XYZ file of C-alpha atoms in Angstrom:
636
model
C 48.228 -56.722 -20.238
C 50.972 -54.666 -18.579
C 48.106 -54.008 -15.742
C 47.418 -57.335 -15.262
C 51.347 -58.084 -15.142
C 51.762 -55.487 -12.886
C 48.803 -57.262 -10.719
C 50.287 -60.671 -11.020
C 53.801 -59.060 -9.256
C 51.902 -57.376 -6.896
C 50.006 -60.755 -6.029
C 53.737 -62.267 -5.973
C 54.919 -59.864 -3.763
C 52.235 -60.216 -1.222
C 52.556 -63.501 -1.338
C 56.266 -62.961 -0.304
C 55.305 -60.866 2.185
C 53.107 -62.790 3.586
C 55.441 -66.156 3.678
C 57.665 -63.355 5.342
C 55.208 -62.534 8.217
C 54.619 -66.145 8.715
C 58.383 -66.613 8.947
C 58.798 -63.744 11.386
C 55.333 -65.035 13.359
C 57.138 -68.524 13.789
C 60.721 -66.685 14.880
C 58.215 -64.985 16.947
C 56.804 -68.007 18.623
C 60.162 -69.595 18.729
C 61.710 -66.730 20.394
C 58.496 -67.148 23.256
C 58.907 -70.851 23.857
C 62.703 -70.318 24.050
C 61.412 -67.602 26.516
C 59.005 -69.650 28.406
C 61.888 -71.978 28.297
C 64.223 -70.087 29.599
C 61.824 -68.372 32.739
C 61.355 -72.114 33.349
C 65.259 -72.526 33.458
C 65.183 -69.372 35.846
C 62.900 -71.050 38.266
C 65.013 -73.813 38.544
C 67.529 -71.751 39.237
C 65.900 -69.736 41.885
C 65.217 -72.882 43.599
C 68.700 -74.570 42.961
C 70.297 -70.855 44.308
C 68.169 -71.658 47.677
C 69.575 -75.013 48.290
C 73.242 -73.700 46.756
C 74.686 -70.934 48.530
C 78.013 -72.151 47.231
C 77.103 -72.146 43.511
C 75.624 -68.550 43.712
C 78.157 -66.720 42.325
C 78.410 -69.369 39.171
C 74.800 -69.365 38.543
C 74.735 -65.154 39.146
C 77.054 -65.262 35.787
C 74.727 -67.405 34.491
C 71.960 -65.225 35.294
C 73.531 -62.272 33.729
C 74.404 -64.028 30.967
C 70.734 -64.913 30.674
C 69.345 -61.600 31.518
C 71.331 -59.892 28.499
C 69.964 -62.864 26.484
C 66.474 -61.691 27.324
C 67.208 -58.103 26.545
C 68.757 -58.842 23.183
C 65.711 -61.099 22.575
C 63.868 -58.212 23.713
C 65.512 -55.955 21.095
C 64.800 -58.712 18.232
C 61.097 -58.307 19.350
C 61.179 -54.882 19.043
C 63.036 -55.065 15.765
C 60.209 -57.373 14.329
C 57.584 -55.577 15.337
C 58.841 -52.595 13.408
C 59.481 -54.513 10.482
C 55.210 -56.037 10.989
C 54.101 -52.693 10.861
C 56.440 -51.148 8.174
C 55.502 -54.540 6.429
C 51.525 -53.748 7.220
C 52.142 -50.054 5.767
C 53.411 -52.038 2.971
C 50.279 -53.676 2.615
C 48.320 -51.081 2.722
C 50.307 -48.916 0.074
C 49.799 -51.905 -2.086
C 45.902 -52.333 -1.799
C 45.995 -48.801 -2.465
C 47.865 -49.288 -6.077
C 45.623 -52.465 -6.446
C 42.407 -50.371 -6.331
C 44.479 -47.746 -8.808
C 45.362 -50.210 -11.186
C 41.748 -51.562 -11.021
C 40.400 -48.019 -11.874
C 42.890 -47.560 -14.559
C 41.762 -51.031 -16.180
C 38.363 -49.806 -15.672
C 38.901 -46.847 -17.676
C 41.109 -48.744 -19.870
C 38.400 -51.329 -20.761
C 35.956 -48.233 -21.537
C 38.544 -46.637 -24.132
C 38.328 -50.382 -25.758
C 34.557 -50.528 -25.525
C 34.284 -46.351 -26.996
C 37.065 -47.830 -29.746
C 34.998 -50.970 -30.785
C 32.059 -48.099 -31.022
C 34.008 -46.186 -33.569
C 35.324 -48.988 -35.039
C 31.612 -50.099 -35.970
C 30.431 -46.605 -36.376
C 33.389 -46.250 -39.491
C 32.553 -49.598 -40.510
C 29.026 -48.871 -41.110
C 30.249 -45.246 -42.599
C 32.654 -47.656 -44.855
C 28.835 -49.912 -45.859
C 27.272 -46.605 -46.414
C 30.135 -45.133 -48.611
C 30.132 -48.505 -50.616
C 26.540 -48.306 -51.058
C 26.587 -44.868 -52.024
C 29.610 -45.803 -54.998
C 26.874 -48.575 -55.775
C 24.366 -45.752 -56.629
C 26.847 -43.775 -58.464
C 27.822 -46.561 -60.960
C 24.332 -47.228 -61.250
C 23.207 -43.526 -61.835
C 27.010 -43.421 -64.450
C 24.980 -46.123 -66.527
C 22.049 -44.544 -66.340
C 23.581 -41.269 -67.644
C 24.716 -42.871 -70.520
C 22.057 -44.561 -71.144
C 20.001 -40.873 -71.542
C 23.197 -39.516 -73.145
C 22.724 -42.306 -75.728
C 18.613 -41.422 -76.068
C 20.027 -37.883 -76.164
C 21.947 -38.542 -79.204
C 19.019 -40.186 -80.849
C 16.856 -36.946 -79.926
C 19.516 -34.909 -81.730
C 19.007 -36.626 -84.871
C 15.204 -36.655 -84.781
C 15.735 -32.439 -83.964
C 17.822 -32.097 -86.900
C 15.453 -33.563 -89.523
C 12.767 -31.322 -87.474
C 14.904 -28.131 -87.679
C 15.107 -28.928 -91.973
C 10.602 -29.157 -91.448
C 10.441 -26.099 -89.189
C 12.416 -24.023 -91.529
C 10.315 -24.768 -94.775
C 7.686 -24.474 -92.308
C 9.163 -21.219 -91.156
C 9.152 -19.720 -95.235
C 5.404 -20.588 -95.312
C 5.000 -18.642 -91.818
C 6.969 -15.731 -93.535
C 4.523 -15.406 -95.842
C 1.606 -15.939 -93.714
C 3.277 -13.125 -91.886
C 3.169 -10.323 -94.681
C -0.412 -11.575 -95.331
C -1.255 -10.911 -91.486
C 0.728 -7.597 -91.399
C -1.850 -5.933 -94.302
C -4.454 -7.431 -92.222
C -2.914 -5.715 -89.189
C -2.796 -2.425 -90.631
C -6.323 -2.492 -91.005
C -7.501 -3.971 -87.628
C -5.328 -0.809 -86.730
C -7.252 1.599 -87.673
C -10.416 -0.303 -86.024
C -8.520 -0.929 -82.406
C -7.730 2.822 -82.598
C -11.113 3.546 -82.760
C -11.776 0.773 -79.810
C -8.564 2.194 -77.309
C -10.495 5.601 -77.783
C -13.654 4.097 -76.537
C -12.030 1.821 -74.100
C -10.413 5.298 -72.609
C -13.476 7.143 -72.464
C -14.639 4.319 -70.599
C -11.949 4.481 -68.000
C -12.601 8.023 -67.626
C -16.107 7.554 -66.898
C -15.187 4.365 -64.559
C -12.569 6.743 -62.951
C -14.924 9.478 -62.317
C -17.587 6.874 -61.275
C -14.441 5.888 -58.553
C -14.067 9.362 -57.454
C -17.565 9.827 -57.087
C -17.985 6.365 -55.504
C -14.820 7.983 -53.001
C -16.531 10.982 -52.055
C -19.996 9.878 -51.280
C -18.249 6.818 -49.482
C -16.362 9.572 -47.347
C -19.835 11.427 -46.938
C -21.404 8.615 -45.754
C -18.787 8.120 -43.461
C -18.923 11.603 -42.021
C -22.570 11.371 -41.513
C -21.990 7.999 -39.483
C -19.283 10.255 -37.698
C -21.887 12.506 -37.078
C -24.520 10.297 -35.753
C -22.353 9.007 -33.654
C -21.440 12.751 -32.235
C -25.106 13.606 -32.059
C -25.881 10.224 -30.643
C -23.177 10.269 -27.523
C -24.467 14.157 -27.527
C -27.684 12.963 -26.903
C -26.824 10.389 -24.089
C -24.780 12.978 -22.478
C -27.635 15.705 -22.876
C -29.918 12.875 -21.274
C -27.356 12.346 -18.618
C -27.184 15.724 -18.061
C -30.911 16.351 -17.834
C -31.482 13.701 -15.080
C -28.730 14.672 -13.312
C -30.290 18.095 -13.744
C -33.486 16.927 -12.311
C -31.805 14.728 -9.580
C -29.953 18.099 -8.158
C -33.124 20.150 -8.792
C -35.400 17.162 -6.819
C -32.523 16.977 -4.363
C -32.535 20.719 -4.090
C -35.834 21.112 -3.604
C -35.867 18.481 -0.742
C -32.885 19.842 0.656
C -34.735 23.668 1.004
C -38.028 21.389 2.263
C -36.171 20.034 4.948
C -34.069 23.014 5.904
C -36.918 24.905 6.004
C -38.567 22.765 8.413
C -35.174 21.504 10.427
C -34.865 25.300 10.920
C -38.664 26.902 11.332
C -39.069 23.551 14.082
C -36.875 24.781 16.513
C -37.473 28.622 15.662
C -40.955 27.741 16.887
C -40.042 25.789 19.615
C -37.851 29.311 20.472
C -40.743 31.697 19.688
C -43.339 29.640 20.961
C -41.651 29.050 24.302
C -40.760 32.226 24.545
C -44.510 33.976 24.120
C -45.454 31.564 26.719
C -42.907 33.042 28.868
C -44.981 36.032 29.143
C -47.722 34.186 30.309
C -48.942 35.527 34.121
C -49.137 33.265 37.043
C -46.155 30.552 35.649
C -44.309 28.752 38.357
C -40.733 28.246 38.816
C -40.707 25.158 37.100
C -42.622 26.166 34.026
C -40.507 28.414 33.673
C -37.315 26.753 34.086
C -39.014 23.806 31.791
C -39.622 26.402 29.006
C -36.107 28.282 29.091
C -34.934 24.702 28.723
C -37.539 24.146 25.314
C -35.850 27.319 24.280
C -32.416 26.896 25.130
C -32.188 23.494 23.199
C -34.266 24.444 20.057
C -31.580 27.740 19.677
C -28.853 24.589 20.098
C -30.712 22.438 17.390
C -30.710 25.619 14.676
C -27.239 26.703 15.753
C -26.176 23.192 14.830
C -27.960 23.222 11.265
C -26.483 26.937 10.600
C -22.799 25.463 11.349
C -23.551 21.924 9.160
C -24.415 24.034 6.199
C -21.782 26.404 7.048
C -18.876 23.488 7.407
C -20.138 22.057 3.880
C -19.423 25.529 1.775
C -16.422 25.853 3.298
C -15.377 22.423 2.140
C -16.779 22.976 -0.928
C -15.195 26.220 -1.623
C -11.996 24.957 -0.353
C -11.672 27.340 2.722
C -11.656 25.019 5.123
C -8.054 24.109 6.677
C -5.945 21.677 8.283
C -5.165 23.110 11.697
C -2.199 20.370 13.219
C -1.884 21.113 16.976
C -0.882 18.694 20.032
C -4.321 16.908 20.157
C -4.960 14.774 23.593
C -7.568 11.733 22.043
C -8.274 10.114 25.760
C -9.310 13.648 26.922
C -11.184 14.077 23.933
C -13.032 10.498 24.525
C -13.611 11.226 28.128
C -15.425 14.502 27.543
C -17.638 12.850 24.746
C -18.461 10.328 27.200
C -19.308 13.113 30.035
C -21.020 15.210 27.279
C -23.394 12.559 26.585
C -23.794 10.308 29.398
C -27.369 12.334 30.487
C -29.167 12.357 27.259
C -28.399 8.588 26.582
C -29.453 7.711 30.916
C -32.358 9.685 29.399
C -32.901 7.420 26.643
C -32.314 4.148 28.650
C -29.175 3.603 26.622
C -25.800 2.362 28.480
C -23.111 4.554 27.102
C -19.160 3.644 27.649
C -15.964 4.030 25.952
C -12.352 2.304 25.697
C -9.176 3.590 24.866
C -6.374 2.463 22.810
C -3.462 4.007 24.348
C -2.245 5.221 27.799
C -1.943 8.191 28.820
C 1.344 10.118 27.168
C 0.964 7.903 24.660
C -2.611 9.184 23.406
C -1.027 12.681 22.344
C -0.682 13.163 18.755
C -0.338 15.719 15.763
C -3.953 16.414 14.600
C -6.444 18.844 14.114
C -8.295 18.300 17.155
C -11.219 20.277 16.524
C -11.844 17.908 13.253
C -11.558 14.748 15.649
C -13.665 15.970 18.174
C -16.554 16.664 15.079
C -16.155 13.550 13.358
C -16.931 11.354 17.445
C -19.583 13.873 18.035
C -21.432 13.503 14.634
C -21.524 9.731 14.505
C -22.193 9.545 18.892
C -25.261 11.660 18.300
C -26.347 9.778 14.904
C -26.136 6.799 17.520
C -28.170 8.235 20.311
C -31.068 9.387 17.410
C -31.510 6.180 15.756
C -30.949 4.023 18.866
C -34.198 3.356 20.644
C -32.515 0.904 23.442
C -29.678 -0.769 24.296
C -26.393 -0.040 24.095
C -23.703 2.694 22.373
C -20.139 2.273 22.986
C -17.076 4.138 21.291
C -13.240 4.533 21.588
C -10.025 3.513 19.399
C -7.249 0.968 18.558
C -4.003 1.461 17.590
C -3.291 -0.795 14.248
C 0.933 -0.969 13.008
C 0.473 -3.060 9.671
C 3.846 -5.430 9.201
C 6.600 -4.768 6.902
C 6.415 -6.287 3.608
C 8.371 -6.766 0.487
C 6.815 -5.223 -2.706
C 7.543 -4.119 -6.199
C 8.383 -0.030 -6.984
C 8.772 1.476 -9.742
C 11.979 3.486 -9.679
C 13.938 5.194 -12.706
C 11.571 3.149 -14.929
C 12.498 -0.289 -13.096
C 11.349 -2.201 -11.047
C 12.470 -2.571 -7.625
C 11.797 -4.598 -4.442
C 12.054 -3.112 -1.089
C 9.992 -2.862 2.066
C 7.178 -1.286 2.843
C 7.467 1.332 5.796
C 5.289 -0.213 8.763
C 1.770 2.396 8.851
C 0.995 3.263 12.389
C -2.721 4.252 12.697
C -5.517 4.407 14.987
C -9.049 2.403 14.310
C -11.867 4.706 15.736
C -15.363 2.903 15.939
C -18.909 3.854 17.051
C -20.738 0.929 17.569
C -24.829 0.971 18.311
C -27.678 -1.123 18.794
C -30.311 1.114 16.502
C -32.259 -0.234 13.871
C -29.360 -0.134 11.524
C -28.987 0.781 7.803
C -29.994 -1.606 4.495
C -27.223 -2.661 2.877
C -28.324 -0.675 -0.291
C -27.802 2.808 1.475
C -24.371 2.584 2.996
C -22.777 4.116 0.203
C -25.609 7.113 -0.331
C -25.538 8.139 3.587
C -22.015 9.757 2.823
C -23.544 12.068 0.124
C -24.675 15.220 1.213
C -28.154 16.000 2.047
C -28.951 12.464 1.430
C -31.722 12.309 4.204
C -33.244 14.819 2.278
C -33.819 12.345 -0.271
C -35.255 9.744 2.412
C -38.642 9.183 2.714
C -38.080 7.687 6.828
C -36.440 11.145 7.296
C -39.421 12.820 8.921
C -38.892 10.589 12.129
C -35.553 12.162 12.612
C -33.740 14.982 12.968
C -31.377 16.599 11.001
C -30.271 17.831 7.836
C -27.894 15.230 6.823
C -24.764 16.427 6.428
C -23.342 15.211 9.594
C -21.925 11.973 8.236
C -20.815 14.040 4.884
C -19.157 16.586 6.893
C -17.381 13.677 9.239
C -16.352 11.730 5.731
C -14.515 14.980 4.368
C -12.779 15.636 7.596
C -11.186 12.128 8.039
C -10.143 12.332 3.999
C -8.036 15.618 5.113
C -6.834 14.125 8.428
C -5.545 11.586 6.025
C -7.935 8.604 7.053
C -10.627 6.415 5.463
C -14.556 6.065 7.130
C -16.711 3.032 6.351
C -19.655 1.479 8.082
C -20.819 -2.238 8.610
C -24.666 -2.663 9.572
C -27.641 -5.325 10.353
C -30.700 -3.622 9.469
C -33.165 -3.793 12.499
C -29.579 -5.281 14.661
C -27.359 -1.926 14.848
C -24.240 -0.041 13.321
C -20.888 0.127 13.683
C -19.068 3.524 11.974
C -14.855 3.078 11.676
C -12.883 5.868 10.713
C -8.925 5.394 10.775
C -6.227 8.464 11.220
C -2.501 8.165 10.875
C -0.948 7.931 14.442
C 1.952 10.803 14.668
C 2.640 10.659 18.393
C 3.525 14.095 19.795
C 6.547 13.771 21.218
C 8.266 15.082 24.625
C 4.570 16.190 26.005
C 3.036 15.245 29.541
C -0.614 15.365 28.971
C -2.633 17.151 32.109
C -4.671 15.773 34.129
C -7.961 15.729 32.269
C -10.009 17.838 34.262
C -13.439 19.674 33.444
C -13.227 23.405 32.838
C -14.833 25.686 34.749
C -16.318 28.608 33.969
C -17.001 30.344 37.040
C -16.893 33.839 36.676
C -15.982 34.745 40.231
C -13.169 32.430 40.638
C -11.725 33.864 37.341
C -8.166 35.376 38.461
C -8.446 38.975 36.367
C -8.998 42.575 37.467
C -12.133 44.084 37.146
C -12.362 45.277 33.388
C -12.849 48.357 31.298
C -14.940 47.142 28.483
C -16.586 48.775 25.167
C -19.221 46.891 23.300
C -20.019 47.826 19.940
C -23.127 46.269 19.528
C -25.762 47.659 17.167
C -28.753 44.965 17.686
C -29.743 45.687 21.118
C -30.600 42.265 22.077
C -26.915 41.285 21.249
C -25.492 43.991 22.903
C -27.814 43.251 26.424
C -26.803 39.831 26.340
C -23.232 40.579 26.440
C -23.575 43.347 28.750
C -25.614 40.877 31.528
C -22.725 37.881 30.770
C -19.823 39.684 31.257
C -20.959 42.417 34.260
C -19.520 40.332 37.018
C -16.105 40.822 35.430
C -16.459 44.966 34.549
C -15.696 47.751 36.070
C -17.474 50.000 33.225
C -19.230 49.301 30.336
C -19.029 51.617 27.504
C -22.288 50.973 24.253
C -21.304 52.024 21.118
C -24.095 51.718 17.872
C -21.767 52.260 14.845
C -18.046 52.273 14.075
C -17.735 56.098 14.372
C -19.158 56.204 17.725
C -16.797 53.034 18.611
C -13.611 54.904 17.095
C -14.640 58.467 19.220
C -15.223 56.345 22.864
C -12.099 55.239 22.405
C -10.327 58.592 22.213
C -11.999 59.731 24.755
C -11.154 56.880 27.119
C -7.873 55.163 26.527
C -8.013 53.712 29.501
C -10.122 50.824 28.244
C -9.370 47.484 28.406
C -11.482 45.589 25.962
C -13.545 46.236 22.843
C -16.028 43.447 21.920
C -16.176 44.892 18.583
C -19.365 43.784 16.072
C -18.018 43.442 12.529
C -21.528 44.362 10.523
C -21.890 48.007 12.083
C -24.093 50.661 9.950
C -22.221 53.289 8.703
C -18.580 52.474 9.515
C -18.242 48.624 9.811
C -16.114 46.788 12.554
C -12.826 46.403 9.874
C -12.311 49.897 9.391
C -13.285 51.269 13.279
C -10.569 48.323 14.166
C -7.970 49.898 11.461
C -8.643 54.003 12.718
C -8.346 52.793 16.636
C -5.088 50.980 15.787
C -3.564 54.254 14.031
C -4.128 55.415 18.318
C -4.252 52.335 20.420
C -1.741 49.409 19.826
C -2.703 48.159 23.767
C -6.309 47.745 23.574
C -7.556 43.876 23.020
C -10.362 43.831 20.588
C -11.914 40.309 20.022
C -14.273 40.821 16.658
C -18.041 39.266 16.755
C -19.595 38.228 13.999
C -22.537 36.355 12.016
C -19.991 35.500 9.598
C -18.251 31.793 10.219
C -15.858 31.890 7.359
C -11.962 31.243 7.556
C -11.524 34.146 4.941
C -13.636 36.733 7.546
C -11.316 35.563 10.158
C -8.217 36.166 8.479
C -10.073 39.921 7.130
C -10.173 40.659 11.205
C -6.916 39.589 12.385
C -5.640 41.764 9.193
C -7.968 44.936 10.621
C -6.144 44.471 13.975
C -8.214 42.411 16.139
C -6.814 40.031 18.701
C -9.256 37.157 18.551
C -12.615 36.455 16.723
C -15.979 34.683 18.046
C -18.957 33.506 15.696
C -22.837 34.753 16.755
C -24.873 33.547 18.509
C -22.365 34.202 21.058
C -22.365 31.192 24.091
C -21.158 32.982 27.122
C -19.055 30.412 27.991
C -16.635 30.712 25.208
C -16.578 34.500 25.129
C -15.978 34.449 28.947
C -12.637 31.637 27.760
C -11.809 33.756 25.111
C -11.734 37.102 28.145
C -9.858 34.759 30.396
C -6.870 34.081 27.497
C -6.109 38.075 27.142
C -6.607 38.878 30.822
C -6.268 36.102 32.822
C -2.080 36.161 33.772
């Protein structure tokens, strides 16, 4: 009500206000016909001053007069337009109370819906109450109504209580009657609780018994069980016992005829050698036969040599700046004639320029891994194409979930920089059901195709444990009759602040070899070794001293310390190569002795450098790297 009041005086007083404005527009309109009026008085005056020079001055009062009438109407113009606006403000300010007011009614007629609400809501509480002292008067009659059936009852219990206790004499005597009849049943369910216990016992016993051949019977399941698995395993055990035994069996097979082929290829060659009336070319054609057999067994020797050291665990890691492009590039140069002799188009593509291609790896390992799978190519590719090289792969950085402290926490990823080496060919592939098994060692052995190829294979075993220690995964993906392609990944650790040289081929002339013409002792007891050495390395010696045995090695050597080099055999009768090496150092700290030996074991390495020796080569001995291995000592 006061709201609405307070709306009807605010409608009143815009209504003033407005009556107001309409006063002031009509003083306003007023004020411009009196204005209009008085311009057109001024006109009339202009053109009345024209004709009445004489009246000028009278009409210039009049003028002035007029002039500060304008201005003071000017100032009431001013002043009312002041008061429109203040007046408009007013306005404003009171639409802007209206709309309060509104919103306070507003709220105001919601507290008077919300109090009609409770007023029903008690109102209906009020009913309920009502209803519920209804109930109670009813349930008050009712009460008395049992209290009054109670009563009754009471009565009727009474005249029952007077029956139950005559009752309760004739029970007393019933009762003495029963207790001499008691005393006697007594005596007879003594005798049956003596029975019933023995029962019990027996039942008890029968229990325990029951217990013990139920835990037997258990036990013997146990058992059964035991012998049962013991069995499987035994029959597990057995085939894998015969599986190794076939497999070794067709492992000796084949190495016995991967290594007696090219030993007869060498012997064979070799008697025909001595054959009179040969030409040039024979010749040359049958040193060639010879020269590539020795290759093929040397190969075999180091395969089987490579697996027990991985097997034993002696063969290491060695992490050196390794240049991959040069690596490809003298792959590619190794093999480009046997594949133009195949028909096959051989090429390769690398990942990364030059600098960039340097890394921390084991470069020996890298270079075995390409050349294993680029001659598997060449074998089982009869035409075509083989092509090989790398990528470099940097997987994205991603959000996942670690376990740390025994929570778990998100965080990213480091980025994994690798490089993607492939071999693709277009050979006549592997089924899809043996590229798993061609990883396994000796598995051609096993292979009943394997007598078209060559090999032993171990290559691809050999290559598999290598890129697990380089830290990399191998896999293959073949067509059968369409080709393979081999991938092998390593992690990319770039070698940093290295210019790689030019890659250029080595050479191994011995006459442009900068060194001074040596001294040399070879302690040689198989002559053929020791002839072969001696022809290979003349062009470099000034003298060469033969020595059969570590004591006649040890006494040269006092008797000429002068000598340069010892090319000292490490399986000498007598006195071996070990202990001639430890008596000449005792003398001679100068001398460079580079040990020879059958041996190709990290562990007889590591027993020569201990002796004293400055450097190691494996037999058979390829001039070429014992000529490298002369030009590292000598050559500065």
């Amino acid at each position: 009500i006061i709201a609405n009041k307070e709306l009807v005086f605010q409608h009143d007083e815009k209504g003033k206000r407005a009556a107001e404005l309409i006063i002031a527009n009509k003083e306003l309109v007023f004020q411009n016909d009196e204005k209009e009026k008085r311009a057109a008085e001024l006109i009339i005056a202009n053109k009345e001053l024209v004709f009445q020079h004489d009246e000028k001055g009278k009409r210039a009062a009049e003028l002035i007069i007029a002039n500060k009438e304008l201005v003071f109407q000017n100032d009431e113009k001013e002043k009312r337009a002041a008061e429109l606006i203040i007046a408009n403000k007013e306005l404003v300010f009171q639409h802007d109370e209206k709309g309060k007011r509104a919103a306070e009614l507003i709220i105001a007629n919601k507290e008077l819906i919300f109090q009609h609400d409770e007023k029903e809501k008690r109102a209906a509480e009020l009913i309920t109450a009502n209803k519920e002292l209804v109930f109670q008067h009813d349930e008050k009659g009712k009460r008395a109504a049992e209290l009054v059936i109670a009563n009754t009852e009471l009565t009727y219990q009474k005249s029952e209580k007077a029956k139950r206790a005559s009752e309760f004499k004739i029970a007393g005597l019933e009762l003495i009657i029963q207790e001499k009849e008691k005393k006697v049943r007594g005596a007879e369910n003594e005798q049956l609780r003596l029975l019933i216990a023995e029962k019990e016992k027996q039942a008890s016993e029968l229990n325990y018994t029951s217990r013990e051949i139920r835990v037997q019977s258990e036990e013997i399941a146990t058992q059964n069980e035991e012998l049962t698995q013991s069995n499987t395993e035994y029959l597990k055990a057995k085939e894998k016992a015969e599986e190794n035994d076939s497999l070794k069996s067709a492992f000796l097979a084949n190495m016995s005829h991967e290594i007696r082929t090219p030993m007869n290829g060498i012997l064979g060659f070799a008697t025909l050698l001595e054959t009179p009336g040969l030409t040039d070319d024979q010749q040359l054609d049958y040193i060639r036969i010879i020269k590539k057999s020795g290759i093929r067994m040397l190969n075999i020797i180091n395969d089987i040599i490579d697996i027990s050291k991985i097997e034993s665990g002696q063969m290491t890691v060695s992490i050196a700046e390794t240049n991959v492009n040069e690596q490809l590039l003298f792959i590619y140069n190794f093999f480009t004639n046997e594949c133009n002799n195949k028909g096959l188009a051989l090429s390769y593509k690398s990942g990364l320029p030059g600098k960039d291609s340097v890394i921390k790896s084991d470069r020996e390992k890298i270079f075995a891994i390409l050349t294993n799978l680029v001659k598997n190519a060449i074998k089982f590719t009869k035409n075509g194409s083989i092509e090989f090289g790398y990528t470099h792969k940097v997987s994205s950085k991603v959000q996942e979930l670690f376990l740390m402290d025994e929570n778990l926490v998100l965080a990213n990823r480091p980025e994994r920089s690798e490089l993607e080496f492939y071999v693709k060919d277009t050979g006549i592939g592997i089924a899809a059901d043996k590229q798993e098994a061609i990883f396994e060692r000796f598995v051609q052995a096993d292979n009943q195709d394997s007598k078209a190829f060559q090999g032993a294979g171990l290559g691809l075993s050999i290559s598999k444990s290598y890129v697990e220690m380089l830290g990399g995964k191998i896999r293959v993906e073949s067509d059968e009759g369409k080709g393979s392609a081999f991938y092998f990944t390593l992690p990319y650790n770039p070698f940093q602040d290295v210019i790689p040289e030019d890659i250029k081929p080595k050479s191994n002339d011995f006459n442009k070899m900068q060194i001074k013409k040596l001294k040399v002792l070879i302690a040689e007891d198989d002559e053929p070794s020791e002839r072969l050495i001696s022809i290979g390395i003349g062009a470099l010696c000034s003298e060469i001293f033969r020595a059969g045995n570590g004591f006649e090695t040890v006494e040269i050597m006092r008797d000429n310390p002068d000598i340069d080099l010892i090319l000292m055999d490490i399986q000498m009768p007598d006195l071996n190569g070990y202990e001639a090496t430890r008596r000449i150092r005792q003398f001679n700290k100068k001398v460079i002795i580079i040990a020879q030996t059958s041996l190709a074991l990290s562990l007889d390495k590591n027993k020569a450098t201990d002796a004293g020796c400055n450097d190691y080569i494996t037999k058979p001995i390829l001039l070429d790297n014992l000529l490298e291995l002369i030009k590292k000592h000598f050559n500065k």
